[in-house]
mmCIF file of C-alpha atoms in Angstrom:
data_model
loop_
_atom_site.group_PDB
_atom_site.id
_atom_site.type_symbol
_atom_site.label_atom_id
_atom_site.label_comp_id
_atom_site.label_asym_id
_atom_site.label_seq_id
_atom_site.Cartn_x
_atom_site.Cartn_y
_atom_site.Cartn_z
ATOM 1 C CA MET A 1 0.000 0.000 0.000
ATOM 2 C CA LEU A 2 1.260 3.469 -0.848
ATOM 3 C CA ASN A 3 2.200 5.845 1.928
ATOM 4 C CA MET A 4 -0.261 8.683 1.372
ATOM 5 C CA ASN A 5 -1.240 11.367 3.885
ATOM 6 C CA TYR A 6 -4.919 12.280 3.423
ATOM 7 C CA ARG A 7 -6.541 15.407 4.781
ATOM 8 C CA ASN A 8 -8.622 15.018 7.913
ATOM 9 C CA LEU A 9 -12.356 15.577 7.957
ATOM 10 C CA ASN A 10 -12.097 19.136 9.255
ATOM 11 C CA LYS A 11 -10.188 20.087 6.133
ATOM 12 C CA LEU A 12 -12.595 18.167 3.919
ATOM 13 C CA THR A 13 -15.738 19.782 5.218
ATOM 14 C CA PRO A 14 -15.709 23.287 3.645
ATOM 15 C CA LEU A 15 -15.748 22.286 -0.032
ATOM 16 C CA SER A 16 -18.196 19.456 0.647
ATOM 17 C CA GLU A 17 -20.845 21.911 1.840
ATOM 18 C CA SER A 18 -23.604 22.662 -0.645
ATOM 19 C CA LYS A 19 -23.094 26.438 -0.675
ATOM 20 C CA ASN A 20 -19.450 26.044 -1.661
ATOM 21 C CA TRP A 21 -20.203 23.589 -4.445
ATOM 22 C CA ASN A 22 -22.915 25.952 -5.707
ATOM 23 C CA GLU A 23 -20.236 28.590 -6.167
ATOM 24 C CA LYS A 24 -17.768 26.121 -7.665
ATOM 25 C CA TRP A 25 -20.193 24.690 -10.229
ATOM 26 C CA GLY A 26 -20.808 28.219 -11.480
ATOM 27 C CA GLU A 27 -17.131 28.280 -12.482
ATOM 28 C CA ILE A 28 -16.586 24.750 -13.795
ATOM 29 C CA PHE A 29 -19.922 23.430 -15.102
ATOM 30 C CA ASP A 30 -19.347 24.224 -18.783
ATOM 31 C CA ASN A 31 -15.755 22.961 -18.803
ATOM 32 C CA TYR A 32 -16.811 19.618 -17.347
ATOM 33 C CA GLN A 33 -19.143 18.957 -20.281
ATOM 34 C CA GLN A 34 -16.291 18.120 -22.631
ATOM 35 C CA ASP A 35 -15.164 14.794 -21.155
ATOM 36 C CA LEU A 36 -17.619 11.924 -21.746
ATOM 37 C CA ARG A 37 -15.232 9.048 -21.101
ATOM 38 C CA HIS A 38 -16.924 7.828 -17.949
ATOM 39 C CA ALA A 39 -20.230 7.493 -19.767
ATOM 40 C CA TYR A 40 -18.452 5.293 -22.309
ATOM 41 C CA TYR A 41 -17.004 3.173 -19.503
ATOM 42 C CA ILE A 42 -20.396 2.708 -17.836
ATOM 43 C CA HIS A 43 -22.048 1.796 -21.138
ATOM 44 C CA ALA A 44 -19.290 -0.741 -21.788
ATOM 45 C CA ILE A 45 -19.783 -2.610 -18.508
ATOM 46 C CA LEU A 46 -23.596 -2.600 -18.459
ATOM 47 C CA LYS A 47 -25.228 -6.021 -18.485
ATOM 48 C CA PRO A 48 -28.366 -6.729 -20.552
ATOM 49 C CA ASP A 49 -30.576 -6.858 -17.452
ATOM 50 C CA GLU A 50 -29.289 -3.530 -16.103
ATOM 51 C CA ARG A 51 -31.901 -1.326 -17.744
ATOM 52 C CA LYS A 52 -32.561 1.352 -15.133
ATOM 53 C CA ILE A 53 -29.566 3.104 -13.589
ATOM 54 C CA LEU A 54 -28.780 6.063 -11.342
ATOM 55 C CA GLU A 55 -25.868 8.499 -11.346
ATOM 56 C CA ILE A 56 -25.109 9.740 -7.827
ATOM 57 C CA GLY A 57 -23.334 13.076 -7.356
ATOM 58 C CA ALA A 58 -23.773 13.782 -11.053
ATOM 59 C CA GLY A 59 -22.436 17.361 -10.887
ATOM 60 C CA SER A 60 -22.216 18.285 -14.560
ATOM 61 C CA PHE A 61 -24.758 15.538 -15.457
ATOM 62 C CA ARG A 62 -22.777 14.984 -18.665
ATOM 63 C CA ASP A 63 -22.551 11.204 -18.219
ATOM 64 C CA MET A 64 -26.234 10.796 -17.435
ATOM 65 C CA ALA A 65 -27.118 12.846 -20.517
ATOM 66 C CA GLU A 66 -24.784 10.854 -22.772
ATOM 67 C CA LEU A 67 -26.174 7.557 -21.524
ATOM 68 C CA ARG A 68 -29.716 8.724 -22.180
ATOM 69 C CA ARG A 69 -28.705 9.787 -25.686
ATOM 70 C CA ARG A 70 -27.507 6.207 -26.103
ATOM 71 C CA GLY A 71 -30.942 4.910 -25.173
ATOM 72 C CA ILE A 72 -30.187 3.980 -21.557
ATOM 73 C CA ASN A 73 -32.747 4.777 -18.854
ATOM 74 C CA CYS A 74 -30.498 6.786 -16.525
ATOM 75 C CA GLU A 75 -31.469 9.308 -13.859
ATOM 76 C CA GLY A 76 -29.078 11.697 -12.147
ATOM 77 C CA MET A 77 -28.929 13.473 -8.799
ATOM 78 C CA ASP A 78 -26.738 15.995 -7.010
ATOM 79 C CA PHE A 79 -27.087 17.965 -3.790
ATOM 80 C CA SER A 80 -25.995 21.249 -5.405
ATOM 81 C CA GLU A 81 -28.908 23.451 -6.420
ATOM 82 C CA GLU A 82 -26.643 25.346 -8.814
ATOM 83 C CA ALA A 83 -25.519 22.170 -10.584
ATOM 84 C CA VAL A 84 -29.087 20.897 -10.923
ATOM 85 C CA GLN A 85 -30.406 24.194 -12.284
ATOM 86 C CA ARG A 86 -27.592 24.416 -14.820
ATOM 87 C CA ALA A 87 -28.131 20.802 -15.863
ATOM 88 C CA LYS A 88 -31.839 21.372 -16.433
ATOM 89 C CA GLN A 89 -30.972 24.348 -18.642
ATOM 90 C CA LYS A 90 -28.248 22.421 -20.469
ATOM 91 C CA PHE A 91 -30.348 19.283 -20.971
ATOM 92 C CA PRO A 92 -34.010 20.417 -21.040
ATOM 93 C CA GLU A 93 -35.020 17.182 -22.761
ATOM 94 C CA PHE A 94 -33.907 15.276 -19.651
ATOM 95 C CA SER A 95 -35.169 17.757 -17.058
ATOM 96 C CA GLU A 96 -37.572 15.291 -15.437
ATOM 97 C CA VAL A 97 -34.782 12.874 -14.509
ATOM 98 C CA ILE A 98 -32.398 15.514 -13.106
ATOM 99 C CA HIS A 99 -32.880 15.741 -9.344
ATOM 100 C CA GLN A 100 -31.603 17.695 -6.355
ATOM 101 C CA MET A 101 -31.182 15.187 -3.514
ATOM 102 C CA SER A 102 -28.875 14.096 -0.731
ATOM 103 C CA ALA A 103 -26.940 10.905 -1.417
ATOM 104 C CA PHE A 104 -27.159 10.125 2.303
ATOM 105 C CA ASP A 105 -30.972 9.967 2.132
ATOM 106 C CA LEU A 106 -32.259 9.146 -1.348
ATOM 107 C CA PRO A 107 -36.061 9.421 -1.737
ATOM 108 C CA TYR A 108 -36.333 6.149 -3.653
ATOM 109 C CA GLN A 109 -37.858 2.864 -2.636
ATOM 110 C CA ASP A 110 -35.551 -0.083 -1.996
ATOM 111 C CA LYS A 111 -34.045 -1.667 -5.115
ATOM 112 C CA THR A 112 -35.403 0.978 -7.499
ATOM 113 C CA PHE A 113 -32.401 0.781 -9.844
ATOM 114 C CA ASP A 114 -30.657 -2.167 -11.480
ATOM 115 C CA MET A 115 -27.287 -0.425 -11.215
ATOM 116 C CA SER A 116 -25.988 2.838 -9.712
ATOM 117 C CA TYR A 117 -22.683 4.619 -10.163
ATOM 118 C CA HIS A 118 -20.670 7.713 -9.400
ATOM 119 C CA ASN A 119 -17.404 9.219 -10.599
ATOM 120 C CA GLY A 120 -15.090 11.032 -8.198
ATOM 121 C CA PHE A 121 -17.897 11.436 -5.665
ATOM 122 C CA TRP A 122 -16.051 10.059 -2.639
ATOM 123 C CA ILE A 123 -13.144 12.508 -2.819
ATOM 124 C CA LEU A 124 -14.441 14.685 0.047
ATOM 125 C CA PHE A 125 -15.536 12.033 2.534
ATOM 126 C CA ASP A 126 -13.901 9.960 5.243
ATOM 127 C CA ASP A 127 -14.410 6.212 5.701
ATOM 128 C CA GLU A 128 -17.373 6.503 8.055
ATOM 129 C CA GLN A 129 -19.214 8.838 5.698
ATOM 130 C CA ILE A 130 -18.443 6.592 2.743
ATOM 131 C CA LYS A 131 -19.876 3.602 4.613
ATOM 132 C CA LYS A 132 -23.126 5.532 5.075
ATOM 133 C CA LEU A 133 -23.149 6.535 1.402
ATOM 134 C CA LEU A 134 -22.486 2.928 0.415
ATOM 135 C CA LYS A 135 -25.329 1.640 2.559
ATOM 136 C CA GLU A 136 -27.765 4.065 0.937
ATOM 137 C CA GLN A 137 -26.484 3.342 -2.578
ATOM 138 C CA VAL A 138 -26.923 -0.381 -1.999
ATOM 139 C CA ARG A 139 -30.401 0.140 -0.562
ATOM 140 C CA VAL A 140 -31.721 1.661 -3.808
ATOM 141 C CA THR A 141 -29.835 -0.737 -6.108
ATOM 142 C CA LYS A 142 -30.684 -4.318 -7.095
ATOM 143 C CA LYS A 143 -27.567 -5.772 -8.666
ATOM 144 C CA ARG A 144 -24.304 -3.823 -8.936
ATOM 145 C CA ILE A 145 -22.820 -0.555 -7.761
ATOM 146 C CA VAL A 146 -19.912 1.341 -9.317
ATOM 147 C CA ALA A 147 -17.573 3.729 -7.509
ATOM 148 C CA THR A 148 -14.955 5.420 -9.683
ATOM 149 C CA VAL A 149 -12.234 6.990 -7.545
ATOM 150 C CA HIS A 150 -8.916 8.773 -7.979
ATOM 151 C CA ASN A 151 -6.032 6.314 -8.232
ATOM 152 C CA ALA A 152 -3.482 6.481 -5.404
ATOM 153 C CA HIS A 153 -1.255 3.948 -7.192
ATOM 154 C CA ASN A 154 -0.410 6.604 -9.791
ATOM 155 C CA GLN A 155 2.241 8.532 -7.872
ATOM 156 C CA GLN A 156 2.812 11.064 -10.650
ATOM 157 C CA PHE A 157 -0.897 11.915 -10.818
ATOM 158 C CA PHE A 158 -1.096 12.160 -7.018
ATOM 159 C CA ASP A 159 1.901 14.527 -6.911
ATOM 160 C CA TYR A 160 0.351 16.653 -9.684
ATOM 161 C CA PHE A 161 -2.795 17.197 -7.623
ATOM 162 C CA ASN A 162 -0.682 18.014 -4.562
ATOM 163 C CA LYS A 163 0.902 20.887 -6.485
ATOM 164 C CA LEU A 164 -2.376 22.201 -7.887
ATOM 165 C CA LYS A 165 -4.208 22.137 -4.556
ATOM 166 C CA ILE A 166 -1.896 24.835 -3.180
ATOM 167 C CA ASP A 167 -3.759 27.432 -5.246
ATOM 168 C CA ASP A 168 -7.070 25.678 -5.939
ATOM 169 C CA PRO A 169 -9.040 23.700 -3.293
ATOM 170 C CA LEU A 170 -10.825 21.825 -6.098
ATOM 171 C CA TYR A 171 -7.698 19.667 -6.341
ATOM 172 C CA ASP A 172 -7.402 19.075 -2.596
ATOM 173 C CA ILE A 173 -9.033 15.660 -2.734
ATOM 174 C CA ARG A 174 -8.697 12.096 -1.538
ATOM 175 C CA PHE A 175 -7.028 9.362 -3.584
ATOM 176 C CA PHE A 176 -7.673 5.642 -2.960
ATOM 177 C CA THR A 177 -5.666 2.432 -3.114
ATOM 178 C CA ILE A 178 -7.204 -0.872 -4.146
ATOM 179 C CA ASP A 179 -6.930 -2.149 -0.572
ATOM 180 C CA GLU A 180 -8.893 0.819 0.743
ATOM 181 C CA ILE A 181 -11.658 0.525 -1.819
ATOM 182 C CA VAL A 182 -12.029 -3.224 -1.531
ATOM 183 C CA GLY A 183 -12.066 -2.936 2.253
ATOM 184 C CA LEU A 184 -14.910 -0.421 2.124
ATOM 185 C CA MET A 185 -16.974 -2.128 -0.574
ATOM 186 C CA ASN A 186 -16.573 -5.657 0.795
ATOM 187 C CA GLU A 187 -18.853 -4.718 3.675
ATOM 188 C CA VAL A 188 -21.810 -4.576 1.274
ATOM 189 C CA CYS A 189 -20.542 -6.459 -1.791
ATOM 190 C CA SER A 190 -19.865 -10.136 -2.384
ATOM 191 C CA SER A 191 -17.149 -9.276 -4.921
ATOM 192 C CA VAL A 192 -15.354 -6.184 -6.235
ATOM 193 C CA GLU A 193 -13.770 -5.863 -9.687
ATOM 194 C CA ILE A 194 -11.210 -3.095 -10.263
ATOM 195 C CA ILE A 195 -10.629 -1.603 -13.720
ATOM 196 C CA PRO A 196 -8.003 1.178 -14.122
ATOM 197 C CA VAL A 197 -9.408 3.908 -16.378
ATOM 198 C CA GLY A 198 -8.267 7.316 -17.557
ATOM 199 C CA LYS A 199 -5.675 8.919 -19.752
ATOM 200 C CA GLY A 200 -2.655 7.784 -17.832
ATOM 201 C CA LYS A 201 0.733 7.269 -19.438
ATOM 202 C CA LYS A 202 0.610 4.632 -22.181
ATOM 203 C CA TYR A 203 -2.994 3.789 -21.296
ATOM 204 C CA HIS A 204 -4.145 3.069 -24.843
ATOM 205 C CA GLU A 205 -7.804 2.569 -23.936
ATOM 206 C CA ASP A 206 -8.154 6.357 -23.828
ATOM 207 C CA LEU A 207 -6.068 6.817 -26.945
ATOM 208 C CA LEU A 208 -8.672 4.709 -28.728
ATOM 209 C CA ILE A 209 -11.445 6.894 -27.382
ATOM 210 C CA LYS A 210 -9.500 9.964 -28.481
ATOM 211 C CA ASP A 211 -9.337 8.488 -31.967
ATOM 212 C CA GLY A 212 -13.103 8.126 -32.030
ATOM 213 C CA ILE A 213 -13.574 4.556 -30.825
ATOM 214 C CA THR A 214 -16.427 4.788 -28.324
ATOM 215 C CA ASP A 215 -18.189 1.520 -29.080
ATOM 216 C CA PRO A 216 -18.998 -0.258 -25.792
ATOM 217 C CA GLN A 217 -18.064 -3.701 -27.123
ATOM 218 C CA LYS A 218 -14.591 -2.563 -28.175
ATOM 219 C CA ILE A 219 -13.988 -0.752 -24.896
ATOM 220 C CA ARG A 220 -15.152 -3.822 -22.991
ATOM 221 C CA GLU A 221 -12.653 -5.982 -24.889
ATOM 222 C CA ILE A 222 -9.860 -3.602 -23.879
ATOM 223 C CA PHE A 223 -10.926 -3.727 -20.230
ATOM 224 C CA PHE A 224 -10.870 -7.521 -20.173
ATOM 225 C CA LYS A 225 -7.615 -7.761 -22.100
ATOM 226 C CA ASN A 226 -5.556 -5.384 -19.975
ATOM 227 C CA SER A 227 -7.006 -5.890 -16.507
ATOM 228 C CA LEU A 228 -4.632 -4.216 -13.993
ATOM 229 C CA ASP A 229 -1.734 -3.710 -16.424
ATOM 230 C CA TYR A 230 -2.085 0.065 -16.156
ATOM 231 C CA LEU A 231 -2.667 0.300 -12.413
ATOM 232 C CA GLU A 232 0.222 2.703 -11.825
ATOM 233 C CA SER A 233 -0.463 4.945 -14.813
ATOM 234 C CA SER A 234 -4.234 5.411 -14.983
ATOM 235 C CA GLU A 235 -6.133 8.359 -13.511
ATOM 236 C CA ARG A 236 -8.892 6.484 -11.754
ATOM 237 C CA LEU A 237 -10.074 3.107 -10.564
ATOM 238 C CA MET A 238 -13.534 2.014 -11.651
ATOM 239 C CA CYS A 239 -14.640 -0.283 -8.848
ATOM 240 C CA ILE A 240 -17.588 -2.557 -9.660
ATOM 241 C CA GLY A 241 -19.278 -4.219 -6.725
ATOM 242 C CA THR A 242 -21.800 -7.056 -6.847
ATOM 243 C CA ILE A 243 -24.294 -6.539 -4.021
ATOM 244 C CA LYS A 244 -24.543 -9.271 -1.414
#
């Protein structure tokens, strides 16, 4: 396991408050629309019986919108009023499935969704908070949950964020090792599969996407072929848990 020093909860709290994210989304919402890779990843791993899915902490709502454009029944939620309002303006055709909610207390019945996912959502929470978020995510999900997190095994990427966070708190976030993620998810999952994703050094899966290959079958083949080969060079870890 890598020797990383994470911020304590007191330092995490300010940016995790809704009012601060409202201000932040006003600055970054449009820029975040450009990167649809995570939507491609989610589409690639979907099983035929996973027809109704939920994006938690959607933020820009770009992935939810892309999945819906691909014919997938996906809803999205975020606790930031600013993010939700901007998303409804950006994607008026999907306004009815864009929601302002708390991920700690989702207003859905048990097992409403076949699969649920989030990307970078856990960066501002400690283990105890994540366990509560996991419990609620599992409650509303039937089959599988996905947590995509920043990759602590990529030392160069970790160091890059450490430099940027000096001037911008947006980069002052938590990174995760495989051991940490598996330890957290094993409490509610019978198995956890880890797939390194992102535009890390020599990670040709993203080079293919850059060249216009976004077909889910082809991306899925790359995932299965390379497994953890790019663990130390990818940006994030897509962690797929099968619910107990």
